[in-house]
Amino acid sequence: MTPTQQVKRAALDIGFDAVAIARAEPLVEEMKQYQEWLQRGYHGSMAYMERNPEARGDVRHILPEAASVIVVARNYYTPFQHEKGQVGKIARYAWGDDYHVVIPPMLDALSSAVAEIVPGSTSRRYIDTGPVLERQWAVRSGLGWQGKNGNILRRDMGSWFFIGVVITTAAFDADEPMEDFCGTCTACIDSCPTSAIVQPTVVDSTKCISYWTIETKGNVEFPLPIAEHLDGWLFGCDVCQDVCPWNRFETPTTEDRFLPRNDEVALYPTDILTLQPDQFVERFRHSPLKRPKLDGLKRTADYLVTPAKVMPSKDD
Ligand code: SF4
Ligand code: SF4
């Protein structure tokens, strides 16, 4: 096997479901689009997304001798569904253990494999934790195409997968970008409850339920259009992925840690409102639901149990 075939074999043996490789070249066109997205304020209060533009545009600012970017996917689909009209829904990616806990050891194992295949090489791994444009690298490498909902899609896995990246000085053969199979479909754009997909592949976070329920602090109130269209979501939102035709035939993950904790794909908002801090810490250890903190979850739960809170008063 060639070194490229060996590293791809290693990625699959470690447990990744797909792997593709790009040359570690500057993301010139991608950065232009990213900067425009920032300039329009579509990142909302996520100021960290403005930091380190040099590294985002060129991974050689992270690893000067970088030659390749290995991009991997790990399926998190489990065969459970929300019930119609369910309130307190959790986005699918957050049903099990946090990917920030599950995936890094796999990326470390891949980095070690690279060092064995190409002695003397060095690598850095990322999964949503540094100034690396994972989605753009997924497109560059041909891991998938970017759907109109902004997510990376594959015909064999839909979009229910995490993306990890290993930047390495080892030079491997690069793959070709994947064809875009969205075609004339606009199901995600048409179904978004808050019209957050402002043009194909472009999501305005400040209109997105996921952003408000996950990324904003508990003392931040939701704008009326968000509060009125929460559609039962307590943490995140999967509407634009649930309607995607490529997500109809997903194969369940082999990672048990992505199974819903306690078989729960939703939580009763009233239970959240009475949760004590020590119970929160215990219950959501290694869970993505820790991110908005207890007061953030309670804030969203409050909107779900008090729809009147978002209705204009008679005096308005
Ligand atoms: S996650 Fe929900 S709110 Fe955000 S773009 Fe998708 S459908 Fe719209
Ligand atoms: S719903 Fe349709 S347009 Fe949207 S990402 Fe899926 S295939 Fe593409």
mmCIF file of C-alpha atoms and ligand atoms in Angstrom:
data_model
loop_
_atom_site.group_PDB
_atom_site.id
_atom_site.type_symbol
_atom_site.label_atom_id
_atom_site.label_comp_id
_atom_site.label_asym_id
_atom_site.label_seq_id
_atom_site.Cartn_x
_atom_site.Cartn_y
_atom_site.Cartn_z
ATOM 1 C CA MET A 1 0.000 0.000 0.000
ATOM 2 C CA THR A 2 1.134 3.576 -0.631
ATOM 3 C CA PRO A 3 1.488 5.902 2.401
ATOM 4 C CA THR A 4 -1.813 7.559 1.397
ATOM 5 C CA GLN A 5 -3.601 4.205 1.296
ATOM 6 C CA GLN A 6 -2.025 3.308 4.644
ATOM 7 C CA VAL A 7 -3.191 6.476 6.376
ATOM 8 C CA LYS A 8 -6.714 6.084 4.997
ATOM 9 C CA ARG A 9 -6.768 2.451 6.130
ATOM 10 C CA ALA A 10 -5.578 3.585 9.582
ATOM 11 C CA ALA A 11 -8.356 6.189 9.827
ATOM 12 C CA LEU A 12 -11.023 3.591 9.059
ATOM 13 C CA ASP A 13 -9.443 1.055 11.453
ATOM 14 C CA ILE A 14 -9.507 3.678 14.231
ATOM 15 C CA GLY A 15 -13.243 3.967 13.706
ATOM 16 C CA PHE A 16 -13.784 6.920 11.408
ATOM 17 C CA ASP A 17 -16.479 6.346 8.819
ATOM 18 C CA ALA A 18 -14.874 8.324 6.003
ATOM 19 C CA VAL A 19 -11.574 10.027 5.269
ATOM 20 C CA ALA A 20 -10.320 12.390 2.573
ATOM 21 C CA ILE A 21 -7.174 14.419 2.090
ATOM 22 C CA ALA A 22 -6.458 17.941 0.852
ATOM 23 C CA ARG A 23 -3.220 19.739 0.160
ATOM 24 C CA ALA A 24 -2.413 22.256 2.912
ATOM 25 C CA GLU A 25 -2.818 25.239 0.610
ATOM 26 C CA PRO A 26 -4.323 28.641 1.508
ATOM 27 C CA LEU A 27 -8.144 28.812 1.548
ATOM 28 C CA VAL A 28 -8.289 32.003 -0.477
ATOM 29 C CA GLU A 29 -11.805 31.931 -1.941
ATOM 30 C CA GLU A 30 -13.219 30.257 1.174
ATOM 31 C CA MET A 31 -11.772 32.981 3.403
ATOM 32 C CA LYS A 32 -13.335 35.702 1.252
ATOM 33 C CA GLN A 33 -16.745 34.112 1.811
ATOM 34 C CA TYR A 34 -16.035 33.579 5.502
ATOM 35 C CA GLN A 35 -14.976 37.218 5.979
ATOM 36 C CA GLU A 36 -18.104 38.388 4.183
ATOM 37 C CA TRP A 37 -20.195 36.203 6.499
ATOM 38 C CA LEU A 38 -18.484 37.829 9.493
ATOM 39 C CA GLN A 39 -18.897 41.326 8.063
ATOM 40 C CA ARG A 40 -22.623 40.766 7.734
ATOM 41 C CA GLY A 41 -22.659 39.926 11.464
ATOM 42 C CA TYR A 42 -24.028 36.430 10.821
ATOM 43 C CA HIS A 43 -21.843 35.016 13.615
ATOM 44 C CA GLY A 44 -23.774 37.020 16.228
ATOM 45 C CA SER A 45 -21.965 37.116 19.573
ATOM 46 C CA MET A 46 -19.502 34.323 18.670
ATOM 47 C CA ALA A 47 -16.550 36.725 18.674
ATOM 48 C CA TYR A 48 -14.050 33.852 18.730
ATOM 49 C CA MET A 49 -14.906 33.284 15.068
ATOM 50 C CA GLU A 50 -13.219 36.592 14.224
ATOM 51 C CA ARG A 51 -9.951 35.580 15.843
ATOM 52 C CA ASN A 52 -6.871 34.199 14.061
ATOM 53 C CA PRO A 53 -7.935 34.896 10.471
ATOM 54 C CA GLU A 54 -4.385 34.127 9.292
ATOM 55 C CA ALA A 55 -4.550 30.579 10.658
ATOM 56 C CA ARG A 56 -8.068 30.068 9.332
ATOM 57 C CA GLY A 57 -6.923 31.085 5.876
ATOM 58 C CA ASP A 58 -3.674 29.147 5.901
ATOM 59 C CA VAL A 59 -2.953 26.200 8.208
ATOM 60 C CA ARG A 60 0.761 26.835 7.775
ATOM 61 C CA HIS A 61 0.276 29.535 10.416
ATOM 62 C CA ILE A 62 -0.517 26.628 12.745
ATOM 63 C CA LEU A 63 2.065 24.176 11.431
ATOM 64 C CA PRO A 64 4.644 25.925 9.205
ATOM 65 C CA GLU A 65 5.683 22.834 7.238
ATOM 66 C CA ALA A 66 2.130 21.526 6.817
ATOM 67 C CA ALA A 67 1.712 19.563 3.594
ATOM 68 C CA SER A 68 -1.631 17.782 3.999
ATOM 69 C CA VAL A 69 -4.942 18.145 5.776
ATOM 70 C CA ILE A 70 -6.593 14.819 6.601
ATOM 71 C CA VAL A 71 -10.332 15.232 7.099
ATOM 72 C CA VAL A 72 -12.358 12.520 8.816
ATOM 73 C CA ALA A 73 -16.036 11.902 9.510
ATOM 74 C CA ARG A 74 -17.624 10.039 12.423
ATOM 75 C CA ASN A 75 -21.275 9.096 12.077
ATOM 76 C CA TYR A 76 -23.462 9.948 15.086
ATOM 77 C CA TYR A 77 -26.834 8.808 13.767
ATOM 78 C CA THR A 78 -28.820 6.563 16.099
ATOM 79 C CA PRO A 79 -32.211 5.119 15.134
ATOM 80 C CA PHE A 80 -34.372 7.275 17.385
ATOM 81 C CA GLN A 81 -36.714 10.088 16.432
ATOM 82 C CA HIS A 82 -38.544 12.915 18.134
ATOM 83 C CA GLU A 83 -42.269 12.491 18.499
ATOM 84 C CA LYS A 84 -44.499 14.813 16.540
ATOM 85 C CA GLY A 85 -45.165 17.963 18.552
ATOM 86 C CA GLN A 86 -42.650 17.000 21.231
ATOM 87 C CA VAL A 87 -41.517 19.842 23.486
ATOM 88 C CA GLY A 88 -38.048 20.002 25.048
ATOM 89 C CA LYS A 89 -36.312 18.513 21.997
ATOM 90 C CA ILE A 90 -32.540 18.076 21.952
ATOM 91 C CA ALA A 91 -30.605 18.186 18.667
ATOM 92 C CA ARG A 92 -29.458 14.755 17.571
ATOM 93 C CA TYR A 93 -25.726 15.471 17.913
ATOM 94 C CA ALA A 94 -26.223 16.097 21.626
ATOM 95 C CA TRP A 95 -28.187 12.980 22.599
ATOM 96 C CA GLY A 96 -25.099 11.100 23.748
ATOM 97 C CA ASP A 97 -21.648 11.999 25.008
ATOM 98 C CA ASP A 98 -19.935 15.164 23.846
ATOM 99 C CA TYR A 99 -17.936 14.710 20.638
ATOM 100 C CA HIS A 100 -15.244 16.870 22.243
ATOM 101 C CA VAL A 101 -14.734 13.902 24.577
ATOM 102 C CA VAL A 102 -15.210 11.036 22.104
ATOM 103 C CA ILE A 103 -13.362 12.208 18.984
ATOM 104 C CA PRO A 104 -10.021 13.722 20.185
ATOM 105 C CA PRO A 105 -8.538 10.366 21.276
ATOM 106 C CA MET A 106 -9.400 8.998 17.820
ATOM 107 C CA LEU A 107 -7.646 11.971 16.194
ATOM 108 C CA ASP A 108 -4.655 11.404 18.480
ATOM 109 C CA ALA A 109 -4.537 7.795 17.317
ATOM 110 C CA LEU A 110 -4.644 8.979 13.699
ATOM 111 C CA SER A 111 -1.808 11.458 14.366
ATOM 112 C CA SER A 112 0.249 8.597 15.840
ATOM 113 C CA ALA A 113 -0.500 6.457 12.805
ATOM 114 C CA VAL A 114 0.696 9.272 10.519
ATOM 115 C CA ALA A 115 3.946 9.514 12.509
ATOM 116 C CA GLU A 116 4.484 5.782 12.033
ATOM 117 C CA ILE A 117 3.681 5.844 8.322
ATOM 118 C CA VAL A 118 5.854 8.926 7.673
ATOM 119 C CA PRO A 119 8.605 8.968 10.314
ATOM 120 C CA GLY A 120 9.694 12.466 11.307
ATOM 121 C CA SER A 121 6.343 14.047 10.439
ATOM 122 C CA THR A 122 4.433 16.172 12.938
ATOM 123 C CA SER A 123 0.701 16.741 13.156
ATOM 124 C CA ARG A 124 -1.933 18.899 14.878
ATOM 125 C CA ARG A 125 -5.492 17.763 15.315
ATOM 126 C CA TYR A 126 -8.672 19.811 15.583
ATOM 127 C CA ILE A 127 -12.331 19.223 16.115
ATOM 128 C CA ASP A 128 -14.200 22.468 16.486
ATOM 129 C CA THR A 129 -11.678 23.743 19.016
ATOM 130 C CA GLY A 130 -9.333 26.020 17.114
ATOM 131 C CA PRO A 131 -8.966 28.414 14.189
ATOM 132 C CA VAL A 132 -9.572 25.752 11.549
ATOM 133 C CA LEU A 133 -12.377 25.915 8.980
ATOM 134 C CA GLU A 134 -13.349 22.256 9.188
ATOM 135 C CA ARG A 135 -16.283 22.497 6.783
ATOM 136 C CA GLN A 136 -14.211 24.259 4.162
ATOM 137 C CA TRP A 137 -11.544 21.586 4.512
ATOM 138 C CA ALA A 138 -14.212 18.912 4.205
ATOM 139 C CA VAL A 139 -15.221 20.432 0.867
ATOM 140 C CA ARG A 140 -11.634 20.946 -0.319
ATOM 141 C CA SER A 141 -10.706 17.360 0.478
ATOM 142 C CA GLY A 142 -13.811 15.885 -1.118
ATOM 143 C CA LEU A 143 -15.050 14.421 2.181
ATOM 144 C CA GLY A 144 -18.435 15.795 1.192
ATOM 145 C CA TRP A 145 -20.211 18.723 -0.405
ATOM 146 C CA GLN A 146 -21.698 21.693 1.398
ATOM 147 C CA GLY A 147 -25.464 21.457 1.359
ATOM 148 C CA LYS A 148 -27.736 24.462 1.062
ATOM 149 C CA ASN A 149 -28.297 24.179 4.832
ATOM 150 C CA GLY A 150 -24.568 24.808 5.344
ATOM 151 C CA ASN A 151 -23.828 21.289 6.570
ATOM 152 C CA ILE A 152 -21.435 18.891 4.887
ATOM 153 C CA LEU A 153 -23.245 16.043 3.148
ATOM 154 C CA ARG A 154 -22.327 12.650 1.782
ATOM 155 C CA ARG A 155 -24.514 10.299 -0.182
ATOM 156 C CA ASP A 156 -23.647 7.397 2.149
ATOM 157 C CA MET A 157 -24.089 9.253 5.475
ATOM 158 C CA GLY A 158 -26.246 12.307 4.887
ATOM 159 C CA SER A 159 -25.106 15.015 7.289
ATOM 160 C CA TRP A 160 -25.255 13.230 10.655
ATOM 161 C CA PHE A 161 -21.517 13.138 11.252
ATOM 162 C CA PHE A 162 -18.802 15.019 13.086
ATOM 163 C CA ILE A 163 -15.808 16.363 11.189
ATOM 164 C CA GLY A 164 -12.270 16.167 12.522
ATOM 165 C CA VAL A 165 -9.045 17.414 10.975
ATOM 166 C CA VAL A 166 -5.404 16.376 11.244
ATOM 167 C CA ILE A 167 -2.968 18.909 9.794
ATOM 168 C CA THR A 168 0.322 17.225 9.075
ATOM 169 C CA THR A 169 3.746 17.810 7.569
ATOM 170 C CA ALA A 170 3.431 14.409 5.891
ATOM 171 C CA ALA A 171 2.683 14.753 2.179
ATOM 172 C CA PHE A 172 -0.138 12.465 1.044
ATOM 173 C CA ASP A 173 -1.994 12.282 -2.263
ATOM 174 C CA ALA A 174 -4.906 14.726 -2.301
ATOM 175 C CA ASP A 175 -8.460 13.781 -3.259
ATOM 176 C CA GLU A 176 -10.747 15.598 -5.677
ATOM 177 C CA PRO A 177 -13.679 17.708 -4.389
ATOM 178 C CA MET A 178 -17.023 15.864 -4.352
ATOM 179 C CA GLU A 179 -19.853 16.684 -6.729
ATOM 180 C CA ASP A 180 -22.751 18.682 -5.223
ATOM 181 C CA PHE A 181 -25.879 16.527 -5.048
ATOM 182 C CA CYS A 182 -28.341 19.109 -3.684
ATOM 183 C CA GLY A 183 -29.606 19.678 -7.208
ATOM 184 C CA THR A 184 -32.825 21.671 -7.352
ATOM 185 C CA CYS A 185 -33.885 20.674 -3.810
ATOM 186 C CA THR A 186 -34.632 23.540 -1.434
ATOM 187 C CA ALA A 187 -36.275 21.539 1.364
ATOM 188 C CA CYS A 188 -33.967 22.877 4.088
ATOM 189 C CA ILE A 189 -34.422 26.518 3.063
ATOM 190 C CA ASP A 190 -38.184 26.126 2.792
ATOM 191 C CA SER A 191 -38.510 24.333 6.167
ATOM 192 C CA CYS A 192 -36.368 26.494 8.421
ATOM 193 C CA PRO A 193 -38.796 27.828 11.042
ATOM 194 C CA THR A 194 -36.981 31.161 11.315
ATOM 195 C CA SER A 195 -35.776 31.707 7.706
ATOM 196 C CA ALA A 196 -32.175 31.547 8.893
ATOM 197 C CA ILE A 197 -30.811 30.109 5.630
ATOM 198 C CA VAL A 198 -30.542 33.439 3.865
ATOM 199 C CA GLN A 199 -29.074 32.008 0.671
ATOM 200 C CA PRO A 200 -27.863 28.536 -0.300
ATOM 201 C CA THR A 201 -25.085 27.425 2.123
ATOM 202 C CA VAL A 202 -25.325 30.691 4.110
ATOM 203 C CA VAL A 203 -26.895 30.578 7.586
ATOM 204 C CA ASP A 204 -27.450 33.775 9.540
ATOM 205 C CA SER A 205 -26.776 32.552 13.083
ATOM 206 C CA THR A 206 -28.682 35.474 14.555
ATOM 207 C CA LYS A 207 -31.855 33.958 13.069
ATOM 208 C CA CYS A 208 -30.996 30.352 13.913
ATOM 209 C CA ILE A 209 -32.608 28.423 16.772
ATOM 210 C CA SER A 210 -29.400 26.428 17.314
ATOM 211 C CA TYR A 211 -27.414 29.590 17.887
ATOM 212 C CA TRP A 212 -29.867 31.083 20.355
ATOM 213 C CA THR A 213 -30.436 27.896 22.360
ATOM 214 C CA ILE A 214 -26.790 26.752 22.464
ATOM 215 C CA GLU A 215 -24.483 29.725 22.070
ATOM 216 C CA THR A 216 -26.122 32.567 23.973
ATOM 217 C CA LYS A 217 -25.856 33.161 27.699
ATOM 218 C CA GLY A 218 -28.763 32.611 30.053
ATOM 219 C CA ASN A 219 -29.336 36.303 30.657
ATOM 220 C CA VAL A 220 -29.888 36.944 26.939
ATOM 221 C CA GLU A 221 -33.531 37.046 25.917
ATOM 222 C CA PHE A 222 -34.589 35.654 22.551
ATOM 223 C CA PRO A 223 -35.781 38.018 19.808
ATOM 224 C CA LEU A 224 -39.511 37.635 19.231
ATOM 225 C CA PRO A 225 -39.204 35.761 15.890
ATOM 226 C CA ILE A 226 -37.046 33.137 17.613
ATOM 227 C CA ALA A 227 -39.151 32.872 20.752
ATOM 228 C CA GLU A 228 -42.305 32.502 18.659
ATOM 229 C CA HIS A 229 -40.881 29.773 16.440
ATOM 230 C CA LEU A 230 -38.926 27.581 18.846
ATOM 231 C CA ASP A 231 -41.096 24.671 17.746
ATOM 232 C CA GLY A 232 -40.330 22.746 20.942
ATOM 233 C CA TRP A 233 -36.534 22.916 20.689
ATOM 234 C CA LEU A 234 -34.756 23.118 24.040
ATOM 235 C CA PHE A 235 -31.204 22.631 22.760
ATOM 236 C CA GLY A 236 -30.264 23.081 19.097
ATOM 237 C CA CYS A 237 -32.475 22.465 16.086
ATOM 238 C CA ASP A 238 -32.409 19.707 13.457
ATOM 239 C CA VAL A 239 -35.186 20.835 11.144
ATOM 240 C CA CYS A 240 -32.933 21.605 8.160
ATOM 241 C CA GLN A 241 -31.251 18.217 8.517
ATOM 242 C CA ASP A 242 -34.400 16.219 9.300
ATOM 243 C CA VAL A 243 -35.985 17.316 6.013
ATOM 244 C CA CYS A 244 -32.906 16.606 3.914
ATOM 245 C CA PRO A 245 -33.515 13.695 1.539
ATOM 246 C CA TRP A 246 -29.925 12.546 1.987
ATOM 247 C CA ASN A 247 -30.635 11.892 5.654
ATOM 248 C CA ARG A 248 -33.375 9.338 4.938
ATOM 249 C CA PHE A 249 -31.214 6.265 4.632
ATOM 250 C CA GLU A 250 -28.586 6.752 7.317
ATOM 251 C CA THR A 251 -26.887 3.722 8.846
ATOM 252 C CA PRO A 252 -26.686 3.768 12.668
ATOM 253 C CA THR A 253 -23.348 4.608 14.239
ATOM 254 C CA THR A 254 -21.210 1.933 15.826
ATOM 255 C CA GLU A 255 -20.338 4.328 18.691
ATOM 256 C CA ASP A 256 -22.518 3.481 21.704
ATOM 257 C CA ARG A 257 -21.552 6.731 23.420
ATOM 258 C CA PHE A 258 -23.665 8.603 20.851
ATOM 259 C CA LEU A 259 -26.807 6.719 21.872
ATOM 260 C CA PRO A 260 -29.334 8.904 23.720
ATOM 261 C CA ARG A 261 -28.510 9.083 27.415
ATOM 262 C CA ASN A 262 -31.303 7.411 29.385
ATOM 263 C CA ASP A 263 -33.100 6.957 26.032
ATOM 264 C CA GLU A 264 -33.918 10.677 26.179
ATOM 265 C CA VAL A 265 -34.106 12.707 22.967
ATOM 266 C CA ALA A 266 -36.010 15.472 24.755
ATOM 267 C CA LEU A 267 -36.294 16.738 28.309
ATOM 268 C CA TYR A 268 -39.348 18.075 30.078
ATOM 269 C CA PRO A 269 -38.861 21.847 30.324
ATOM 270 C CA THR A 270 -40.531 21.777 33.748
ATOM 271 C CA ASP A 271 -37.842 19.338 34.953
ATOM 272 C CA ILE A 272 -35.134 21.693 33.704
ATOM 273 C CA LEU A 273 -36.709 24.644 35.501
ATOM 274 C CA THR A 274 -36.464 22.848 38.855
ATOM 275 C CA LEU A 275 -32.972 21.418 38.303
ATOM 276 C CA GLN A 276 -30.421 22.334 40.980
ATOM 277 C CA PRO A 277 -26.801 23.233 40.058
ATOM 278 C CA ASP A 278 -25.346 20.033 41.561
ATOM 279 C CA GLN A 279 -27.938 17.942 39.711
ATOM 280 C CA PHE A 280 -27.097 19.762 36.471
ATOM 281 C CA VAL A 281 -23.370 19.041 36.864
ATOM 282 C CA GLU A 282 -24.012 15.376 37.627
ATOM 283 C CA ARG A 283 -26.624 14.781 34.958
ATOM 284 C CA PHE A 284 -24.827 16.515 32.103
ATOM 285 C CA ARG A 285 -21.249 15.458 32.768
ATOM 286 C CA HIS A 286 -19.620 14.884 29.325
ATOM 287 C CA SER A 287 -22.799 16.039 27.613
ATOM 288 C CA PRO A 288 -22.970 18.886 25.053
ATOM 289 C CA LEU A 289 -25.929 20.235 27.040
ATOM 290 C CA LYS A 290 -23.450 21.734 29.493
ATOM 291 C CA ARG A 291 -22.569 24.423 26.961
ATOM 292 C CA PRO A 292 -25.355 26.968 27.615
ATOM 293 C CA LYS A 293 -24.976 26.297 31.355
ATOM 294 C CA LEU A 294 -27.932 25.733 33.643
ATOM 295 C CA ASP A 295 -29.224 29.278 33.382
ATOM 296 C CA GLY A 296 -29.124 29.100 29.572
ATOM 297 C CA LEU A 297 -31.124 25.870 29.531
ATOM 298 C CA LYS A 298 -33.571 27.284 32.066
ATOM 299 C CA ARG A 299 -34.031 30.421 29.973
ATOM 300 C CA THR A 300 -34.998 28.315 26.932
ATOM 301 C CA ALA A 301 -37.165 25.977 29.033
ATOM 302 C CA ASP A 302 -38.972 29.030 30.327
ATOM 303 C CA TYR A 303 -39.882 30.059 26.763
ATOM 304 C CA LEU A 304 -41.197 26.556 26.104
ATOM 305 C CA VAL A 305 -43.498 26.466 29.132
ATOM 306 C CA THR A 306 -44.541 30.107 28.976
ATOM 307 C CA PRO A 307 -45.527 30.837 25.393
ATOM 308 C CA ALA A 308 -47.468 33.820 26.741
ATOM 309 C CA LYS A 309 -44.088 35.352 27.498
ATOM 310 C CA VAL A 310 -43.576 35.902 23.800
ATOM 311 C CA MET A 311 -47.081 37.141 23.008
ATOM 312 C CA PRO A 312 -47.592 40.898 22.769
ATOM 313 C CA SER A 313 -49.698 42.189 25.634
ATOM 314 C CA LYS A 314 -53.123 43.683 25.000
ATOM 315 C CA ASP A 315 -51.669 47.133 25.580
ATOM 316 C CA ASP A 316 -49.086 46.794 22.787
HETATM 317 S S1 SF4 B 1 -30.779 24.712 12.629
HETATM 318 FE FE1 SF4 B 1 -33.003 25.182 12.589
HETATM 319 S S2 SF4 B 1 -33.129 27.415 12.744
HETATM 320 FE FE2 SF4 B 1 -30.995 26.926 12.212
HETATM 321 S S3 SF4 B 1 -30.914 27.017 9.991
HETATM 322 FE FE3 SF4 B 1 -31.387 24.887 10.468
HETATM 323 S S4 SF4 B 1 -33.642 24.785 10.489
HETATM 324 FE FE4 SF4 B 1 -33.070 26.930 10.558
HETATM 325 S S1 SF4 B 2 -32.458 19.575 2.057
HETATM 326 FE FE1 SF4 B 2 -32.012 19.561 -0.134
HETATM 327 S S2 SF4 B 2 -31.000 21.544 -0.534
HETATM 328 FE FE2 SF4 B 2 -30.948 21.200 1.682
HETATM 329 S S3 SF4 B 2 -28.973 20.249 2.058
HETATM 330 FE FE3 SF4 B 2 -30.444 18.569 1.772
HETATM 331 S S4 SF4 B 2 -30.353 18.074 -0.421
HETATM 332 FE FE4 SF4 B 2 -29.366 20.064 -0.139
#
